[in-house]
XYZ file of C-alpha atoms in Angstrom:
398
model
C 23.045 -13.047 14.233
C 25.019 -14.573 17.082
C 26.686 -17.931 16.537
C 26.247 -20.725 19.054
C 29.267 -22.268 20.754
C 29.387 -25.273 23.063
C 32.214 -26.309 25.368
C 32.258 -29.713 27.066
C 34.466 -30.666 30.016
C 33.907 -33.153 32.891
C 34.127 -30.574 35.682
C 35.868 -27.378 36.735
C 38.018 -28.886 39.459
C 41.470 -27.333 39.748
C 43.626 -28.427 36.819
C 45.531 -27.027 33.870
C 42.868 -27.752 31.263
C 40.114 -26.434 33.506
C 42.020 -23.229 34.243
C 42.741 -22.822 30.542
C 39.014 -23.040 29.747
C 38.080 -20.442 32.365
C 40.726 -18.091 30.945
C 39.425 -18.662 27.424
C 35.803 -18.028 28.419
C 36.861 -14.726 29.973
C 38.193 -13.533 26.596
C 35.195 -14.368 24.363
C 33.195 -11.527 22.831
C 29.659 -12.268 24.054
C 28.184 -9.674 21.737
C 29.042 -12.046 18.902
C 28.573 -15.483 20.446
C 26.106 -17.409 22.576
C 28.130 -19.825 24.712
C 26.884 -22.966 26.460
C 29.001 -25.051 28.844
C 28.183 -28.708 29.442
C 29.695 -30.177 32.617
C 29.358 -33.830 33.586
C 29.722 -32.719 37.219
C 28.740 -29.265 38.462
C 31.723 -29.031 40.785
C 35.096 -27.379 41.171
C 36.734 -24.238 42.520
C 36.748 -22.697 39.047
C 32.969 -22.970 38.636
C 32.330 -19.534 40.120
C 34.883 -18.000 37.741
C 32.761 -18.805 34.689
C 31.497 -15.538 33.133
C 27.820 -14.827 33.765
C 27.193 -14.697 30.021
C 27.917 -18.436 29.782
C 24.884 -20.717 30.096
C 25.786 -23.772 32.171
C 23.645 -26.709 31.084
C 21.788 -28.686 33.744
C 23.121 -31.949 35.128
C 21.334 -34.992 33.728
C 19.453 -37.226 36.160
C 20.615 -40.602 34.821
C 24.220 -39.472 35.061
C 23.670 -38.310 38.641
C 22.408 -41.805 39.556
C 25.170 -43.460 37.516
C 27.900 -41.707 39.523
C 26.557 -42.824 42.898
C 28.094 -45.820 44.665
C 27.875 -49.088 42.713
C 25.213 -50.792 44.850
C 23.115 -47.650 45.274
C 23.282 -46.881 41.573
C 22.382 -50.399 40.405
C 19.509 -50.714 42.879
C 18.114 -47.341 41.854
C 18.173 -48.234 38.143
C 16.573 -51.647 38.750
C 13.779 -50.125 40.855
C 13.066 -47.748 37.960
C 13.023 -50.630 35.490
C 16.242 -49.449 33.792
C 17.938 -52.851 33.653
C 20.219 -51.865 30.777
C 21.474 -48.880 32.776
C 22.155 -51.154 35.755
C 24.163 -53.488 33.506
C 26.197 -50.602 32.089
C 26.909 -49.330 35.601
C 28.208 -52.767 36.586
C 30.394 -53.007 33.469
C 31.700 -49.470 34.029
C 32.816 -50.383 37.540
C 34.297 -53.701 36.418
C 36.393 -52.149 33.641
C 37.718 -49.423 35.937
C 38.775 -52.026 38.471
C 40.383 -54.431 36.007
C 42.151 -51.880 33.819
C 45.030 -50.418 35.832
C 45.885 -47.797 33.209
C 43.539 -44.923 34.129
C 43.616 -43.376 30.667
C 42.642 -46.600 28.947
C 39.988 -47.417 31.547
C 38.322 -44.058 30.822
C 38.422 -44.830 27.117
C 37.134 -48.389 27.270
C 34.371 -47.596 29.774
C 33.016 -44.684 27.712
C 30.333 -46.757 26.014
C 28.979 -47.755 29.412
C 29.141 -44.224 30.812
C 27.574 -42.720 27.696
C 24.379 -44.722 28.288
C 23.680 -42.336 31.185
C 24.111 -39.203 29.075
C 21.412 -37.861 26.775
C 22.222 -36.120 23.535
C 21.770 -32.342 23.448
C 18.802 -31.071 21.438
C 20.208 -27.659 20.564
C 22.214 -27.349 17.365
C 25.559 -25.525 17.511
C 27.786 -23.777 15.018
C 30.837 -25.065 16.877
C 31.088 -27.743 19.584
C 34.351 -28.269 21.458
C 35.335 -31.224 23.606
C 37.796 -29.251 25.707
C 39.645 -32.158 27.287
C 40.881 -35.442 25.872
C 38.813 -38.638 26.182
C 35.238 -38.281 27.527
C 34.764 -34.626 26.570
C 35.640 -35.370 22.952
C 33.626 -38.598 22.875
C 30.568 -36.702 24.133
C 30.847 -34.091 21.388
C 31.161 -36.788 18.720
C 28.362 -39.006 20.025
C 25.899 -36.653 21.684
C 26.060 -33.237 19.982
C 24.670 -31.839 16.726
C 27.027 -29.187 15.352
C 28.195 -27.793 12.040
C 31.780 -28.195 13.235
C 33.235 -30.373 15.962
C 36.577 -29.854 17.695
C 38.601 -32.009 20.059
C 41.016 -30.112 22.324
C 43.984 -32.113 23.657
C 46.019 -30.662 26.523
C 48.599 -33.388 26.975
C 51.482 -35.000 25.121
C 49.568 -37.831 23.479
C 52.509 -40.222 23.245
C 53.114 -39.994 27.002
C 49.467 -40.125 28.027
C 48.963 -43.889 27.993
C 45.891 -43.578 25.759
C 44.990 -46.136 23.088
C 45.255 -44.370 19.726
C 43.285 -47.119 17.964
C 40.328 -46.402 20.223
C 40.592 -42.636 19.698
C 40.946 -42.855 15.925
C 37.282 -43.757 15.433
C 36.357 -40.513 17.235
C 39.089 -38.241 15.888
C 38.250 -38.997 12.247
C 34.763 -37.548 12.903
C 36.192 -34.244 14.166
C 36.657 -31.259 11.896
C 39.659 -30.011 13.863
C 42.012 -31.361 16.520
C 43.424 -28.567 18.667
C 46.431 -28.919 20.923
C 48.394 -26.484 23.068
C 51.998 -26.579 21.807
C 54.152 -27.554 18.842
C 55.543 -30.554 20.718
C 52.010 -31.765 21.437
C 51.134 -31.288 17.770
C 54.072 -33.453 16.718
C 53.003 -36.125 19.176
C 49.465 -36.238 17.751
C 50.801 -36.334 14.190
C 52.985 -39.336 15.081
C 49.952 -41.223 16.367
C 47.408 -40.053 13.759
C 49.343 -39.459 10.532
C 46.215 -39.629 8.386
C 44.675 -36.750 10.363
C 47.615 -34.333 10.377
C 45.794 -31.760 8.227
C 43.155 -31.414 10.948
C 45.625 -30.435 13.696
C 45.890 -26.828 14.915
C 47.878 -25.271 17.752
C 46.162 -22.799 20.084
C 48.191 -21.904 23.144
C 46.672 -21.774 26.619
C 45.389 -18.281 27.329
C 47.094 -16.493 30.198
C 46.667 -12.844 31.181
C 49.647 -11.189 32.911
C 47.536 -8.269 34.147
C 45.053 -10.558 35.894
C 47.763 -12.761 37.403
C 49.821 -9.830 38.703
C 46.740 -8.175 40.213
C 45.641 -11.370 41.972
C 49.185 -11.976 43.230
C 48.933 -8.880 45.437
C 46.353 -10.496 47.727
C 47.701 -10.775 51.269
C 48.214 -14.306 52.572
C 49.644 -15.952 55.647
C 52.297 -18.605 55.071
C 53.206 -20.675 58.094
C 56.975 -21.033 58.353
C 58.314 -22.935 61.347
C 61.827 -21.783 60.433
C 60.730 -18.155 60.934
C 61.645 -16.931 57.464
C 65.194 -18.289 57.660
C 64.428 -20.872 54.983
C 64.264 -20.678 51.216
C 60.667 -21.012 50.038
C 60.183 -23.358 47.079
C 56.787 -23.784 45.443
C 55.188 -26.202 43.001
C 51.667 -25.980 41.595
C 50.503 -29.411 40.484
C 47.816 -32.032 40.738
C 48.792 -34.806 43.148
C 49.220 -37.487 40.505
C 52.017 -39.698 39.216
C 52.742 -37.716 36.054
C 53.500 -34.579 38.087
C 56.581 -36.222 39.662
C 55.970 -35.076 43.223
C 57.592 -38.231 44.590
C 60.771 -37.081 42.830
C 60.377 -33.630 44.400
C 60.063 -35.147 47.881
C 63.259 -37.153 47.390
C 65.041 -34.060 46.037
C 63.901 -32.121 49.115
C 65.341 -34.854 51.340
C 68.703 -34.484 49.583
C 68.617 -30.721 50.121
C 67.983 -31.154 53.858
C 70.703 -33.811 54.186
C 73.141 -31.420 52.523
C 72.358 -28.688 55.027
C 70.019 -26.459 53.042
C 67.149 -24.825 54.930
C 64.163 -25.082 52.614
C 60.422 -25.152 52.877
C 58.755 -26.689 49.836
C 55.030 -26.106 49.317
C 52.795 -27.872 46.808
C 49.498 -26.307 45.792
C 47.105 -28.889 44.405
C 45.013 -31.919 45.217
C 44.667 -35.424 43.819
C 44.410 -39.157 44.277
C 48.069 -39.594 45.243
C 47.770 -37.526 48.432
C 47.898 -40.455 50.885
C 50.914 -42.014 49.147
C 52.751 -38.704 49.104
C 51.917 -38.024 52.756
C 53.342 -41.433 53.692
C 56.512 -40.693 51.719
C 56.904 -37.278 53.356
C 56.503 -38.827 56.800
C 58.891 -41.705 56.029
C 61.589 -39.239 54.990
C 61.050 -37.015 58.040
C 60.016 -34.000 55.977
C 56.741 -33.011 57.638
C 58.182 -29.581 58.513
C 59.865 -29.060 55.156
C 57.566 -30.436 52.458
C 53.911 -29.446 52.705
C 50.887 -30.411 50.644
C 48.784 -27.272 50.895
C 45.750 -28.477 48.913
C 43.946 -26.468 46.264
C 44.098 -22.697 46.488
C 41.510 -20.619 44.662
C 44.169 -17.951 44.213
C 47.646 -19.534 43.994
C 49.383 -16.398 42.753
C 50.298 -14.784 46.109
C 51.966 -18.061 47.098
C 53.994 -18.085 43.882
C 54.855 -14.406 44.253
C 56.106 -14.904 47.822
C 58.295 -17.891 46.929
C 62.001 -17.796 46.115
C 62.117 -20.597 43.525
C 59.473 -22.307 41.406
C 59.971 -26.012 40.616
C 58.047 -28.134 38.091
C 58.987 -31.813 38.653
C 56.660 -33.340 36.032
C 57.310 -36.580 34.197
C 55.248 -35.282 31.280
C 52.955 -32.346 30.444
C 50.971 -30.994 27.536
C 51.957 -27.422 28.186
C 52.278 -26.319 31.774
C 50.093 -23.328 32.608
C 51.750 -23.189 36.033
C 55.134 -22.621 34.376
C 53.730 -19.726 32.361
C 52.263 -18.223 35.522
C 55.560 -18.554 37.385
C 57.281 -16.852 34.446
C 54.799 -13.972 34.547
C 55.596 -13.508 38.241
C 59.335 -13.554 37.383
C 60.275 -16.537 39.531
C 63.606 -18.367 39.082
C 62.488 -21.723 37.663
C 63.756 -25.282 37.766
C 61.785 -27.712 35.605
C 62.301 -31.263 34.514
C 63.024 -31.613 30.827
C 59.739 -33.219 29.801
C 59.102 -33.091 26.052
C 57.202 -29.798 25.935
C 59.338 -27.949 28.507
C 61.538 -26.553 25.724
C 58.503 -24.650 24.432
C 58.523 -22.607 27.649
C 62.006 -22.619 29.135
C 65.269 -21.719 27.401
C 67.949 -23.455 29.457
C 70.149 -21.040 31.433
C 68.356 -18.036 29.907
C 65.013 -17.936 31.763
C 65.276 -21.132 33.824
C 66.969 -24.492 34.267
C 66.004 -27.708 32.476
C 67.040 -30.775 34.471
C 66.792 -34.551 34.205
C 63.487 -36.161 35.215
C 64.923 -37.595 38.430
C 65.396 -36.729 42.084
C 69.088 -36.078 41.389
C 68.252 -33.765 38.488
C 65.844 -31.738 40.628
C 68.261 -31.647 43.565
C 71.150 -30.467 41.388
C 69.056 -27.777 39.700
C 67.665 -26.358 42.935
C 71.066 -26.540 44.630
C 72.597 -24.597 41.759
C 70.056 -21.791 42.139
C 70.449 -21.762 45.913
C 74.192 -21.236 45.554
C 74.106 -18.768 42.678
C 72.242 -15.522 43.338
C 73.669 -14.045 40.138
C 71.972 -16.770 38.094
C 68.674 -16.247 39.928
C 68.852 -12.521 39.232
C 69.634 -13.207 35.567
C 66.502 -15.332 35.207
C 64.366 -12.731 36.969
C 65.673 -9.963 34.693
C 65.208 -11.957 31.484
C 61.674 -12.989 32.454
C 60.769 -9.370 33.195
C 61.590 -8.542 29.557
C 59.559 -11.341 27.971
C 56.141 -10.848 26.379
C 54.172 -13.534 28.186
C 50.486 -12.764 27.564
C 48.573 -14.959 25.115
C 45.184 -13.241 25.083
C 45.389 -12.885 21.292
C 45.058 -16.670 20.949
C 41.287 -16.180 21.194
C 41.330 -15.053 17.542
C 42.378 -18.580 16.560
C 39.222 -19.915 18.190
C 37.121 -17.569 16.069
C 38.996 -18.774 12.980
C 37.760 -22.307 13.621
C 34.253 -21.026 12.923
C 35.246 -19.363 9.680
C 37.514 -22.023 8.116
């Protein structure tokens, strides 16, 4: 008899955790498991990549009203006689405005948001909150399951989250999964009493799929007519990704006479700030925010250098993908970077600063022998992690 699995995630917008889930769903044996996917929002470029065997649960009406504009949402609830819902919508908005830390605001406003979400009637053998915060809270509060799992994709200590708030949820989980040894250590430091619950399951990446998709033909506008070095970064446009540092590093490269074109694939709330910074530094022809790309791999393949300028990460899927495509890599030395890059063997680890990024890129630009060394060493690495799916199955059997 098939076992029933549930995955919960806010949406399938472009992001590392979202991509990781899509990759995981592609590896599940659907002859053995029935899989449901609960999305708060039925949106995102990755939505159409969900296997047809996965049943996507319908969006709930109260939540749909809750996520409308404040005035429209409150008026709608009041007209329907749902005064408590209107109050929760007001408190949700108030907390998100007052609390400047986005991670904490999502935590503290959960009780208000959860009033718009009904519990699921179906019972599951395993329910997984596949992203930190709301996904995990939903599984704890709204799902009936024999086993419950919270999946954390970030370095908890660097995330800005309130561990006291999370403890009340985490102690109700059967297992806490994270994506690297460094992330595991971070969770242990914050939740010492729960260390026996923590498991590491790496993000699933498939070299065959990535290499096949990378062969798609694309057009890359280059005002320097291919006389420049093409640098690429795949990242959400948010503070933790360090794109402001990348822009400043690019400025230093141009000032020092290097002809570079730096492309960023991704979208996010920091776009307007980054666009202003690019314009202020006169880099509109050299540093380009390309937006989300459904298939980023041809862009990575056609680049000369991959740069990850993050301030912190859980485990960067983009770095793994750049490694699979054998790109010379410069990455900031965030805590989990050492899990993926061996300094001067398959890439460069640099300080989390504009000077660190500038120096690392400059070194690769001036040293073809080093670039070739990285390319050769990466070509010899075993980079697929498809076998990690067996660890998911083990969660059911433990």
